[in-house]
Amino acid sequence: MEVLTFPAVQLLDVTGPVQVFASANDLVANAGGAPPYRLKLVTQGDQGVVSSAGVTLAAGPLSRRSEALDTLLVAGGRGVEVAAANPALVDWLQQRATQARRVASVCTGAFLLAAAGLLDGRRAVTHWKDCARLAQRFPAARVERDPIFVCDGPVWTSAGVTAGIDLALALVEEDLGRSMALAVARYMVVFLKRPGGQAQFSAALALQAADDKFGALHDWINRHLSDELSLTVLADRAGMSERSFSRHYAEATGQTPARAIERLRVEAARRLLSESRTPVKRIAQRCGFGSEETMRRSFLRLLAVTPQDYRSRFTF
């Protein structure tokens, strides 16, 4: 297994997945077996690589493109834009991927995969704040906003930073079975399969990109979630016609007003479920769902869990 790194790589994009595979090696070795993963960090040049955190990683030079390879993992981070604009590195990635059984990216590493044409026609995900940018720059990729990770054939992509751990656990499960993946997750004290998607953490944050234009409106919405928030009400509040508001809002946020309202209501309900003992019925009313059933459907659609399950998993 090779992990592609570059200057200003995100440290956890590298160390999180690597630790998953290293823990699997340890568990298999402790049971008397041969470690299943041989891990190698690679980078352009031969001086190692300095991460965005200032920690130097002992990465070796890029391997020969013709060598057989099981898994190629591409990290993300602040330096990914420079890396994706490097023709020699992109060419190496294109060629190296043809020798790998599977290719995966962590967080914004998806931009490198896309630059190499590896996401053309495939479903993919990246950090929630970069999904729209990935879709705009690489329209041949089918970018999804919500999943923690996506597998489309031999190509895997994951959401932001810690989602690389989720992806690595899924790869271990594919290779070694659920029992081993669960053992690694238990050892690392993480979910084997995290409930919900990255949408559960990013509803309000994802709208911050539109704060210059709709920041005041979002503040008002969050104070009036229990009110009727129809398109007419929102457009009037924004001082626009309904048609103009719908178009400008979608351009600024990447989603319809109705979907944004639903996400904000789910996020508010999520906070109340995890931070209070307020009954579910009362939370549904306070957050503007009107009924428990409506809130349950929204939770299932956006988080893939019911409100009751969310409370049981996230209340400490």
Coordinates of N, CA and C in Angstrom, one line a residue, residues 200 203-204 221-222 225-226 261-276 283 286-289 295 299 310:
Q200 N -24.7 15.8 9.0 CA -25.1 16.0 10.4 C -24.2 17.0 11.1
A203 N -24.6 21.4 8.5 CA -25.7 22.1 7.9 C -25.5 23.6 7.9
A204 N -25.3 24.2 9.1 CA -25.1 25.7 9.2 C -23.8 26.1 8.6
I221 N -33.5 33.1 10.1 CA -34.1 31.8 10.0 C -33.9 31.0 11.3
N222 N -32.6 31.0 11.7 CA -32.3 30.3 12.9 C -33.0 30.7 14.2
L225 N -37.1 29.2 13.5 CA -37.3 27.9 12.9 C -38.7 27.3 13.1
S226 N -39.3 27.7 14.2 CA -40.7 27.2 14.5 C -41.8 27.9 13.7
I261 N -33.6 24.9 4.7 CA -34.4 25.0 5.9 C -34.5 23.6 6.6
E262 N -34.7 22.6 5.9 CA -34.7 21.2 6.5 C -33.4 20.9 7.2
R263 N -32.3 21.2 6.6 CA -31.0 20.9 7.2 C -30.8 21.7 8.5
L264 N -31.2 23.0 8.4 CA -31.1 23.8 9.6 C -32.0 23.3 10.7
R265 N -33.2 22.9 10.4 CA -34.1 22.4 11.4 C -33.5 21.1 12.0
V266 N -33.0 20.2 11.2 CA -32.4 19.0 11.7 C -31.2 19.3 12.6
E267 N -30.4 20.2 12.2 CA -29.2 20.6 13.0 C -29.7 21.1 14.4
A268 N -30.7 21.9 14.4 CA -31.2 22.5 15.7 C -31.8 21.3 16.5
A269 N -32.5 20.4 15.9 CA -33.1 19.3 16.6 C -32.0 18.4 17.1
R270 N -30.9 18.2 16.3 CA -29.8 17.4 16.8 C -29.2 17.9 18.0
R271 N -29.0 19.2 18.1 CA -28.4 19.8 19.3 C -29.3 19.6 20.5
L272 N -30.6 19.8 20.3 CA -31.5 19.7 21.5 C -31.6 18.2 21.9
L273 N -31.5 17.3 21.0 CA -31.5 15.9 21.3 C -30.3 15.4 22.2
S274 N -29.1 16.0 21.8 CA -27.9 15.6 22.5 C -27.6 16.4 23.7
E275 N -28.2 17.6 23.8 CA -27.8 18.5 24.9 C -28.9 18.7 25.9
S276 N -30.1 18.2 25.7 CA -31.2 18.4 26.6 C -32.0 17.1 26.8
I283 N -39.4 18.9 20.8 CA -38.3 19.3 19.9 C -38.8 19.5 18.5
R286 N -40.6 22.8 18.4 CA -39.7 23.9 18.5 C -38.9 24.2 17.3
C287 N -38.6 23.1 16.5 CA -37.7 23.2 15.4 C -38.5 23.4 14.1
G288 N -39.8 23.4 14.2 CA -40.6 23.7 13.0 C -41.0 22.5 12.2
F289 N -40.8 21.3 12.7 CA -41.3 20.1 11.9 C -42.8 19.9 11.9
M295 N -40.3 15.0 11.5 CA -38.9 15.1 11.9 C -38.2 13.8 11.7
F299 N -34.8 13.2 9.6 CA -33.6 12.6 10.1 C -33.1 11.4 9.3
Y310 N -30.5 8.7 17.3 CA -29.5 9.8 17.4 C -29.3 10.2 18.9

